[in-house]
Amino acid sequence: MLAFTPASNARRRRSSSSTMRISLCLSFVFTALLCLLSSVSAAASRSPSATGNRLLLIHDTEHSPRSSLTELNSILSGRGYATTFRDAKSNSPALVEYDEANFDHVILLSPGSKALPTDLSPQKLVAFLKQGGNVVFGLSAATVTPAMRDLAREFSLEFQERGSALVDHFRVAQGDDGRHASVLIGGPEIDGKTGLYPGGLISNEVIFSRETIEKVKAQPFVYKDGSVHQVGDVPFVFPLILPPGSSFSAEPPTVPSPSSSEEGEEQTPKASLTSEPLAGTTDTLTGLGPFPPVLLGNGSTGSGGGQGAIAQDEGVTSLVSAFQVSDNSARALWIGSSALFSDALLSQGGSNRAVVEDLLGWGLQEKGVLRVVGTQHTRVRAGSEDVRPAYEGEGREGDEGFGEGQRMYRVKDTVTYSIELEQYTPELGWSPAPRDLDLQVTLSMIDPFITVPLHATSANDSTSATNLASPTSSSKSSTTYTATFQLPDRHGVFSFVVLWRRAGFSYLEAKDVAPVRPFNHDEHPRFLSAAWPYVAGAWSTIGGFLVFVVVWVSLDWAKVGAGGVGVVKKTKTA
């Protein structure tokens, strides 16, 4: 039989308490590690783009070899894209197989060949955009083939002919080869040397960050061997980078070779840089200025067409333009200089790298991506005396769809419309949308009847007690915009329409249909002011009839002779 002393009992209690503390510490550490691993895995699994991270980079080995795209690959891989390289003349890997897209994004750089593979035909690329894919086209003055010009016309863009590049004799970048085709874009609002617009980025902070816009104003970036294009009237295309006012589009002169020809060999005359004007046709870029950053459809094409066309309107001539599909907000970027993606310019850092990163961020749907989570419209009670049911025509209990609500309204009802929006960011995924969007809802029946602005609600806003089904305010993952208005005195089938299109943001479109009925027979007021004349006429008829009856009854029929009423028979006197 064992005997335990008080000292041994104390030691046993101390050892058990220390064991419990160690186990608690281990469990805490284990829980923290699990949370850390889950957060890391969630961050790793989150795609940098709202549509996916599979990217196909197609390059021309002659004009854009893979060895010159190291910095571009570093930017893409650093953002989390799974980049696959492919030669422009190769057929694999295929962009689409069995009607399923193998990639979410395509970057097509300098396709100088006359014909592309079948899966990269203009029809296939347009179909890829309609399926929700994003395409970035990187061209140059030497690779604007007729096939690419025809494809650009599908996006309402008219590129200059092959060989025509942006030339500027006043804004030449360091390291230019003497052709003055390496142009500095950006700088102060007015160039101190020429007094003209220096070109640069549009002031749209959805596409370009404020830091990039300010950096380009302070330090211009290089646009090398790039083509220019004119932006058409289609409202879904808009320019992003504008050329300087001192630049023009022409075929750059050929710089004489330093090596001399053999003696006695006939030399071919070559053009050289002189102070004389260049011979040949040129496209003058006049009237350029900042393009409106928000509203679409303000540009128009030039008035001449073809060679020698003059760009009369602001913003119609561009170096980089964007196109967004109306149905699914898929994006296409048209960049006139593929040299922007080369290591020679990206490795310098500065403005060039910042501009390319912002362009790729928008073109691959990393920013400016919005979506509609849901919409709701409800009736607001007029007061405590309004005891009409919340929703009419929703059926009886037990029927299919019971409780969903028919949303049938009566003329002159007050309704509240709400729409929930989310925004995608690479860091947070789907998060609440901005609260300063200029949204509006339109009540229409063939033609618009009422248009009112939508305002973001606060999570702390108290819901009205008279609202039959108050919409939820801004939640953790979405932002709610609401508006309250009165329906018109017109019955029929109306639509609540939200159609919001702004340059840089995804297009938002929502449509809800609701019938609006007239007053029932038992819902009209007892007396209508418009009926007073008719009521007065009825009462006057009744009153006249009563007077006639009274007069008729009060007659003395004994005095009525054979001659009729009121006729007294005369008698002869003797």
XYZ file of C-alpha atoms in Angstrom:
574
model
C 0.000 0.000 0.000
C 1.396 3.347 -1.083
C 1.305 6.334 1.177
C 1.257 9.848 -0.339
C 2.787 12.647 1.612
C 1.620 16.270 1.379
C 4.823 17.161 -0.483
C 4.192 14.540 -3.165
C 0.597 15.744 -3.574
C 1.806 19.314 -4.106
C 4.357 18.179 -6.677
C 1.639 16.205 -8.474
C -0.662 19.242 -8.554
C 2.131 21.467 -9.869
C 3.002 18.999 -12.622
C -0.653 18.656 -13.694
C -1.120 22.444 -13.815
C 2.051 22.871 -15.859
C 0.851 20.148 -18.224
C -2.461 21.967 -18.684
C -0.652 25.240 -19.410
C 1.546 23.545 -21.987
C -1.455 21.929 -23.655
C -3.295 25.262 -23.757
C -0.274 26.967 -25.290
C 0.088 24.223 -27.878
C -3.595 24.410 -28.777
C -3.363 28.197 -29.131
C -0.293 27.912 -31.370
C -1.966 25.197 -33.431
C -5.102 27.332 -33.886
C -3.024 30.341 -34.901
C -1.122 28.251 -37.434
C -4.384 26.948 -38.878
C -5.750 30.475 -39.233
C -2.517 31.637 -40.840
C -2.469 28.725 -43.264
C -6.115 29.255 -44.178
C -5.559 32.958 -44.846
C -2.433 32.248 -46.884
C -4.205 29.574 -48.904
C -7.173 31.872 -49.499
C -4.870 34.650 -50.663
C -2.950 32.247 -52.869
C -6.099 30.820 -54.408
C -7.566 34.271 -55.131
C -7.136 35.228 -58.763
C -5.601 38.608 -59.624
C -8.372 39.085 -62.182
C -12.117 38.811 -61.805
C -12.245 36.360 -64.731
C -9.266 34.085 -63.974
C -5.479 33.877 -64.123
C -4.866 31.761 -67.258
C -3.035 33.971 -69.752
C -1.813 33.212 -73.269
C 0.999 35.486 -74.496
C 1.400 35.295 -78.276
C 4.546 36.938 -79.642
C 6.314 37.262 -82.973
C 9.834 35.853 -82.812
C 11.015 38.465 -85.319
C 9.554 41.645 -83.834
C 8.959 40.581 -80.199
C 11.201 37.634 -79.291
C 10.680 35.951 -75.967
C 14.102 37.059 -74.758
C 12.899 40.685 -74.877
C 9.822 39.987 -72.737
C 11.529 39.030 -69.482
C 10.300 42.094 -67.597
C 6.755 41.620 -68.872
C 6.773 37.992 -67.750
C 8.071 39.102 -64.355
C 5.196 41.594 -63.993
C 2.585 39.003 -64.932
C 3.972 36.212 -62.761
C 4.360 38.610 -59.849
C 0.653 39.360 -60.045
C -0.248 35.682 -60.020
C -0.925 34.914 -63.682
C -0.168 31.509 -65.154
C 1.457 32.724 -68.377
C 1.842 30.472 -71.405
C 4.052 31.644 -74.286
C 3.235 30.825 -77.888
C 4.760 31.754 -81.211
C 2.432 33.710 -83.493
C 2.964 31.156 -86.272
C 2.302 28.138 -84.050
C -1.039 26.390 -83.618
C -0.602 25.173 -80.063
C -1.633 25.598 -77.396
C -5.046 26.369 -78.828
C -7.002 29.316 -77.510
C -10.346 27.493 -77.693
C -10.875 23.743 -77.790
C -14.241 22.021 -78.146
C -15.967 25.385 -77.706
C -14.280 25.806 -74.323
C -11.715 28.544 -73.741
C -8.386 27.249 -72.448
C -7.342 30.730 -71.334
C -8.969 33.730 -69.699
C -6.774 36.417 -71.273
C -4.773 36.862 -74.473
C -1.868 39.239 -75.118
C -1.109 39.414 -78.841
C 2.180 41.227 -79.544
C 3.415 42.342 -82.984
C 1.727 39.786 -85.234
C 3.682 40.767 -88.349
C 2.644 37.767 -90.426
C -0.028 38.284 -93.061
C -2.230 35.473 -91.744
C -2.620 34.196 -88.194
C -3.544 30.635 -87.176
C -7.185 29.670 -87.449
C -7.860 29.933 -83.715
C -6.584 33.545 -83.813
C -8.655 34.692 -86.750
C -10.667 37.906 -86.309
C -13.876 35.908 -85.978
C -12.375 33.677 -83.281
C -10.994 36.616 -81.316
C -14.332 38.426 -81.425
C -16.078 35.233 -80.298
C -13.543 34.920 -77.463
C -14.453 38.427 -76.313
C -18.146 37.595 -76.426
C -17.447 34.601 -74.172
C -15.947 36.916 -71.553
C -12.241 36.781 -72.394
C -9.950 39.811 -72.468
C -7.541 40.627 -75.306
C -4.567 43.012 -75.384
C -3.321 43.884 -78.880
C 0.234 45.201 -79.107
C 1.115 46.533 -82.567
C 3.868 48.633 -84.088
C 4.363 50.716 -87.191
C 5.894 47.731 -88.999
C 3.237 45.174 -88.007
C -0.013 46.970 -88.830
C -0.991 44.458 -91.484
C -4.199 44.729 -93.533
C -5.632 41.851 -91.481
C -5.030 43.725 -88.216
C -6.462 46.927 -89.682
C -9.601 45.052 -90.688
C -9.867 43.582 -87.201
C -9.432 47.026 -85.638
C -12.323 48.322 -87.723
C -14.557 45.860 -85.874
C -13.789 47.974 -82.788
C -14.354 51.284 -84.630
C -10.623 52.034 -84.798
C -8.857 53.130 -87.976
C -5.082 52.537 -87.904
C -2.678 54.221 -90.276
C -1.129 52.203 -93.065
C 1.795 49.917 -92.455
C 5.051 51.817 -92.019
C 3.466 55.032 -90.719
C 4.704 55.886 -87.245
C 4.350 58.705 -84.758
C 7.111 61.249 -85.427
C 7.951 64.335 -83.397
C 10.974 66.546 -84.052
C 10.556 68.460 -80.780
C 10.005 65.680 -78.241
C 12.665 63.118 -79.077
C 13.686 60.600 -76.425
C 17.277 59.827 -75.562
C 18.668 56.882 -77.490
C 16.649 57.665 -80.605
C 18.183 56.222 -83.775
C 17.823 59.482 -85.669
C 14.370 58.852 -87.123
C 12.628 60.788 -84.337
C 10.197 57.881 -83.875
C 10.938 57.587 -80.143
C 8.565 60.238 -78.846
C 8.195 61.530 -75.298
C 4.562 61.447 -74.184
C 3.416 63.562 -71.264
C 4.815 66.402 -69.264
C 3.283 69.695 -68.124
C -0.100 70.672 -69.491
C 1.514 73.067 -71.981
C 4.863 72.206 -73.496
C 7.273 75.052 -72.784
C 9.175 74.415 -76.010
C 6.280 74.321 -78.467
C 3.373 75.790 -76.506
C 1.237 72.824 -77.576
C -0.495 69.992 -75.789
C 2.199 67.483 -74.703
C -0.040 64.426 -74.950
C -0.371 61.923 -72.146
C -2.889 59.926 -70.176
C -6.564 60.725 -69.843
C -7.542 61.832 -66.356
C -9.387 58.673 -65.398
C -8.323 57.310 -62.021
C -10.257 54.100 -62.587
C -7.765 53.090 -65.297
C -4.653 55.020 -64.280
C -3.769 55.595 -60.652
C -3.255 59.126 -59.445
C 0.424 58.376 -58.857
C 0.869 57.288 -62.474
C -0.922 60.367 -63.823
C 1.254 62.681 -61.740
C 4.400 60.729 -62.634
C 3.720 61.066 -66.370
C 3.189 64.810 -65.940
C 6.533 65.081 -64.185
C 8.453 62.498 -66.235
C 7.251 61.703 -69.786
C 7.373 58.113 -70.987
C 8.727 56.831 -74.311
C 6.462 55.769 -77.170
C 8.740 54.043 -79.690
C 7.987 52.995 -83.282
C 4.285 53.216 -82.598
C 1.325 53.672 -84.858
C -1.611 56.013 -84.322
C -5.283 55.458 -84.950
C -8.541 57.351 -85.050
C -11.398 56.544 -82.698
C -14.843 56.144 -84.222
C -18.328 56.978 -83.021
C -19.080 53.681 -81.257
C -19.788 54.584 -77.603
C -18.011 51.487 -76.252
C -14.532 52.574 -77.401
C -12.567 55.442 -75.872
C -8.942 56.662 -76.011
C -6.517 56.215 -73.135
C -3.288 57.886 -74.315
C -3.238 60.931 -76.605
C -0.334 62.078 -78.830
C 1.421 65.443 -78.483
C 0.202 68.370 -80.530
C 3.598 68.745 -82.197
C 3.616 65.181 -83.546
C 2.439 63.800 -86.864
C 2.002 60.428 -88.504
C 4.266 59.607 -91.426
C 6.803 57.078 -92.596
C 10.021 57.902 -90.718
C 12.998 58.821 -92.895
C 15.701 56.222 -93.411
C 18.938 56.944 -91.604
C 22.031 56.471 -93.858
C 24.105 53.422 -93.000
C 27.534 54.210 -91.538
C 29.211 51.591 -93.724
C 30.209 52.864 -97.137
C 29.439 50.919 -100.257
C 32.072 49.330 -102.402
C 33.825 51.492 -104.937
C 32.062 51.607 -108.285
C 28.794 50.191 -106.895
C 25.735 52.254 -107.656
C 24.322 53.682 -104.447
C 20.622 53.841 -103.768
C 19.596 57.329 -102.667
C 18.351 57.417 -99.080
C 16.406 60.044 -97.267
C 18.112 61.874 -94.448
C 16.992 64.170 -91.676
C 16.985 67.760 -92.848
C 15.258 70.951 -91.893
C 13.099 70.774 -95.002
C 9.558 69.395 -94.741
C 9.185 65.712 -95.454
C 7.750 64.833 -98.823
C 4.698 62.643 -99.069
C 1.340 62.479 -97.387
C 1.029 62.932 -93.648
C -1.774 62.923 -91.126
C -1.762 66.102 -89.075
C -2.892 65.695 -85.490
C -4.606 68.955 -84.568
C -7.007 70.050 -81.914
C -5.935 67.466 -79.375
C -6.867 67.959 -75.773
C -7.854 66.058 -72.662
C -10.610 63.557 -73.369
C -13.641 63.487 -71.038
C -12.842 60.733 -68.521
C -16.373 59.621 -67.640
C -19.024 59.863 -70.320
C -18.776 57.795 -73.473
C -19.487 58.525 -77.098
C -18.034 62.040 -77.299
C -15.561 61.308 -80.078
C -16.138 61.300 -83.812
C -14.075 60.396 -86.813
C -12.234 62.809 -89.045
C -13.930 64.501 -91.944
C -11.662 63.495 -94.781
C -11.002 59.807 -94.511
C -7.994 57.993 -95.947
C -4.620 59.681 -96.340
C -4.446 63.314 -95.400
C -7.436 63.219 -93.052
C -7.503 65.992 -90.472
C -8.592 65.105 -86.949
C -10.838 68.051 -86.161
C -12.490 66.918 -82.915
C -10.820 66.522 -79.554
C -9.684 63.066 -78.593
C -10.369 61.297 -81.910
C -6.692 60.478 -82.526
C -5.175 58.115 -80.012
C -2.115 56.005 -79.298
C -3.819 53.538 -76.952
C -7.565 52.877 -76.930
C -9.886 50.633 -74.962
C -13.012 48.765 -75.931
C -15.532 47.180 -73.587
C -18.203 44.735 -74.753
C -21.691 45.909 -73.844
C -23.053 42.495 -72.823
C -20.364 41.077 -70.518
C -17.915 44.003 -70.098
C -15.066 41.977 -71.629
C -12.166 44.295 -72.408
C -9.901 44.812 -75.399
C -6.841 47.065 -75.388
C -5.332 48.386 -78.608
C -1.763 49.561 -78.010
C -0.007 51.096 -80.994
C 3.521 50.374 -79.776
C 4.489 46.869 -78.697
C 7.850 48.312 -77.637
C 6.126 49.427 -74.431
C 6.327 45.772 -73.299
C 10.002 45.331 -74.183
C 12.743 44.955 -71.607
C 14.521 48.012 -73.020
C 11.743 50.313 -71.792
C 10.371 48.377 -68.814
C 13.788 47.888 -67.236
C 14.246 51.660 -67.072
C 11.422 51.878 -64.564
C 9.910 55.310 -64.186
C 6.823 56.253 -66.120
C 6.980 53.497 -68.730
C 6.657 50.690 -66.202
C 3.886 52.448 -64.270
C 1.871 53.067 -67.457
C 2.192 49.447 -68.623
C 1.215 48.072 -65.211
C -1.911 50.246 -65.106
C -2.859 49.333 -68.664
C -2.516 45.614 -67.962
C -4.359 45.960 -64.662
C -7.383 47.445 -66.377
C -7.241 45.345 -69.546
C -7.090 42.081 -67.570
C -10.016 43.145 -65.327
C -8.099 43.724 -62.131
C -9.773 47.058 -61.417
C -12.922 48.860 -62.324
C -14.878 45.582 -62.172
C -18.422 45.886 -60.808
C -21.333 43.479 -60.722
C -24.974 43.535 -59.667
C -25.695 41.225 -56.730
C -29.439 41.769 -56.692
C -32.278 44.250 -56.979
C -35.421 44.838 -54.939
C -38.428 47.134 -55.110
C -41.064 47.485 -52.400
C -44.102 49.624 -51.578
C -43.999 52.209 -48.827
C -47.140 52.513 -46.694
C -48.860 55.876 -46.733
C -49.430 55.710 -42.978
C -51.099 53.763 -40.207
C -54.410 53.846 -42.053
C -52.856 52.075 -45.042
C -53.780 48.449 -44.357
C -53.533 47.220 -47.919
C -51.589 43.902 -48.154
C -47.887 44.094 -48.827
C -47.960 42.275 -52.148
C -50.985 41.545 -54.250
C -51.616 38.533 -56.397
C -49.048 36.349 -54.670
C -51.479 33.429 -54.452
C -52.707 31.343 -51.587
C -50.659 29.513 -49.033
C -49.582 26.149 -50.390
C -49.431 27.294 -54.005
C -46.173 27.185 -55.926
C -44.265 30.446 -55.535
C -46.275 31.544 -52.508
C -44.499 34.260 -50.530
C -42.255 35.418 -53.359
C -44.438 38.448 -54.037
C -45.972 39.580 -57.292
C -44.818 43.187 -56.819
C -48.040 44.535 -58.220
C -48.520 48.196 -57.466
C -51.357 50.668 -57.704
C -51.148 53.980 -59.486
C -49.630 56.783 -57.400
C -48.058 54.314 -54.951
C -44.768 55.257 -53.293
C -42.068 52.647 -53.924
C -38.472 52.128 -52.836
C -36.032 50.637 -55.346
C -32.665 49.231 -54.262
C -29.729 47.625 -56.042
C -26.742 45.852 -54.460
C -23.303 46.180 -56.067
C -19.911 44.568 -55.536
C -16.429 45.498 -56.730
C -13.523 43.136 -57.408
C -10.012 43.868 -56.189
C -7.021 41.486 -56.325
C -6.355 42.004 -52.615
C -9.876 41.525 -51.219
C -11.742 39.711 -53.954
C -15.391 40.738 -54.145
C -15.916 43.633 -51.742
C -18.392 46.529 -51.371
C -18.587 48.818 -54.382
C -17.706 52.527 -54.158
C -20.355 54.717 -52.570
C -20.013 57.702 -54.925
C -21.277 56.201 -58.189
C -23.717 58.425 -60.092
C -26.380 55.764 -60.525
C -29.990 56.402 -61.461
C -33.092 54.276 -61.970
C -35.652 54.860 -64.701
C -39.284 53.809 -64.595
C -40.268 53.198 -68.189
C -43.081 51.767 -70.252
C -41.854 52.035 -73.841
C -40.803 55.601 -72.961
C -39.226 56.766 -69.688
C -41.734 58.177 -67.209
C -39.585 58.882 -64.148
C -35.798 59.040 -63.651
C -34.410 59.523 -60.146
C -30.862 59.268 -58.733
C -29.787 56.387 -56.522
C -27.901 57.053 -53.302
C -25.792 54.684 -51.239
C -27.332 53.817 -47.891
C -25.373 53.555 -44.691
C -25.248 50.441 -42.565
C -26.293 52.591 -39.596
C -29.362 54.013 -41.328
C -32.558 53.036 -39.576
C -35.124 51.432 -41.806
C -38.507 53.114 -42.044
C -41.293 51.520 -40.080
C -43.703 52.298 -42.897
C -41.639 50.363 -45.432
C -43.234 47.013 -46.113
C -39.942 45.232 -46.773
C -37.045 47.557 -46.116
C -34.016 46.676 -48.259
C -30.812 45.802 -46.507
C -28.194 48.517 -46.241
C -24.533 48.213 -47.112
C -23.451 44.788 -45.961
C -19.988 43.369 -45.489
C -19.710 42.307 -49.120
C -21.911 44.730 -51.062
C -23.114 48.315 -51.233
C -26.809 49.126 -51.572
C -28.099 52.089 -53.558
C -31.725 53.116 -53.011
C -34.276 55.633 -54.257
C -37.860 56.373 -53.207
C -40.367 57.913 -55.603
C -44.074 57.964 -56.455
C -45.481 56.004 -59.365
C -47.273 57.987 -62.074
C -51.045 58.131 -62.474
C -50.860 55.639 -65.309
C -51.540 51.925 -65.218
C -49.728 49.306 -67.286
C -46.614 47.114 -67.181
C -43.622 49.210 -66.100
C -39.914 48.385 -65.914
C -37.373 49.493 -63.320
C -34.244 49.978 -65.447
C -30.686 50.707 -64.311
C -28.324 51.236 -67.261
C -24.972 52.678 -66.195
C -22.033 52.986 -68.578
C -18.905 54.887 -67.653
C -15.439 54.723 -69.152
C -13.273 52.438 -67.032
C -15.996 50.719 -65.015
C -17.838 47.563 -65.925
C -21.214 48.282 -67.440
C -24.152 47.785 -65.093
C -27.556 46.774 -66.367
C -30.580 45.608 -64.378
C -34.234 45.407 -65.337
C -37.237 44.463 -63.205
C -40.798 44.325 -64.525
C -43.810 45.153 -62.341
C -47.483 45.704 -63.239
C -49.244 48.836 -62.056
C -53.026 48.575 -61.784
C -55.680 51.299 -61.525
C -57.899 51.830 -58.480
C -60.441 49.139 -57.753
C -64.099 50.137 -57.654
C -64.136 50.079 -53.868
C -60.904 52.076 -53.572
C -62.069 55.341 -55.098
C -62.973 58.210 -52.728
C -66.639 58.528 -51.827
C -66.972 61.950 -53.450
C -64.900 63.256 -56.319
C -64.633 66.967 -56.989
C -64.741 66.296 -60.714
C -68.208 64.730 -60.281
C -69.782 67.714 -58.534
C -71.417 69.137 -61.708
C -73.016 65.790 -62.427
C -74.193 65.425 -58.834
C -75.646 68.934 -58.968
C -77.458 68.100 -62.203
C -78.937 64.963 -60.678
C -80.129 66.776 -57.558
C -81.604 69.596 -59.644
C -83.529 67.053 -61.712
C -84.829 65.418 -58.555
C -85.784 68.795 -57.089
C -87.591 69.870 -60.244
C -89.503 66.617 -60.329
C -90.588 67.025 -56.697
C -91.751 70.576 -57.358
C -93.746 69.378 -60.309
C -95.353 66.618 -58.230
C -96.268 69.051 -55.463
C -97.848 71.463 -57.920
C -99.697 68.672 -59.629
C -101.062 67.224 -56.430
C -102.134 70.605 -55.077
C -104.451 71.369 -58.013
C -108.255 71.585 -57.312
C -109.581 68.949 -59.640
C -113.277 69.820 -58.871
C -112.879 73.127 -60.666
C -111.307 71.559 -63.675
C -113.846 71.661 -66.486
C -114.204 69.824 -69.692
C -111.932 72.361 -71.316
C -109.011 71.060 -69.436
C -107.041 72.149 -66.476
C -107.609 75.735 -65.454
C -110.544 76.291 -67.886
C -113.845 77.492 -66.309
C -117.084 76.962 -68.256
C -119.036 80.194 -68.891
C -122.875 80.299 -68.186
C -125.533 82.523 -69.858
C -127.448 85.044 -67.710
C -131.164 85.822 -68.220
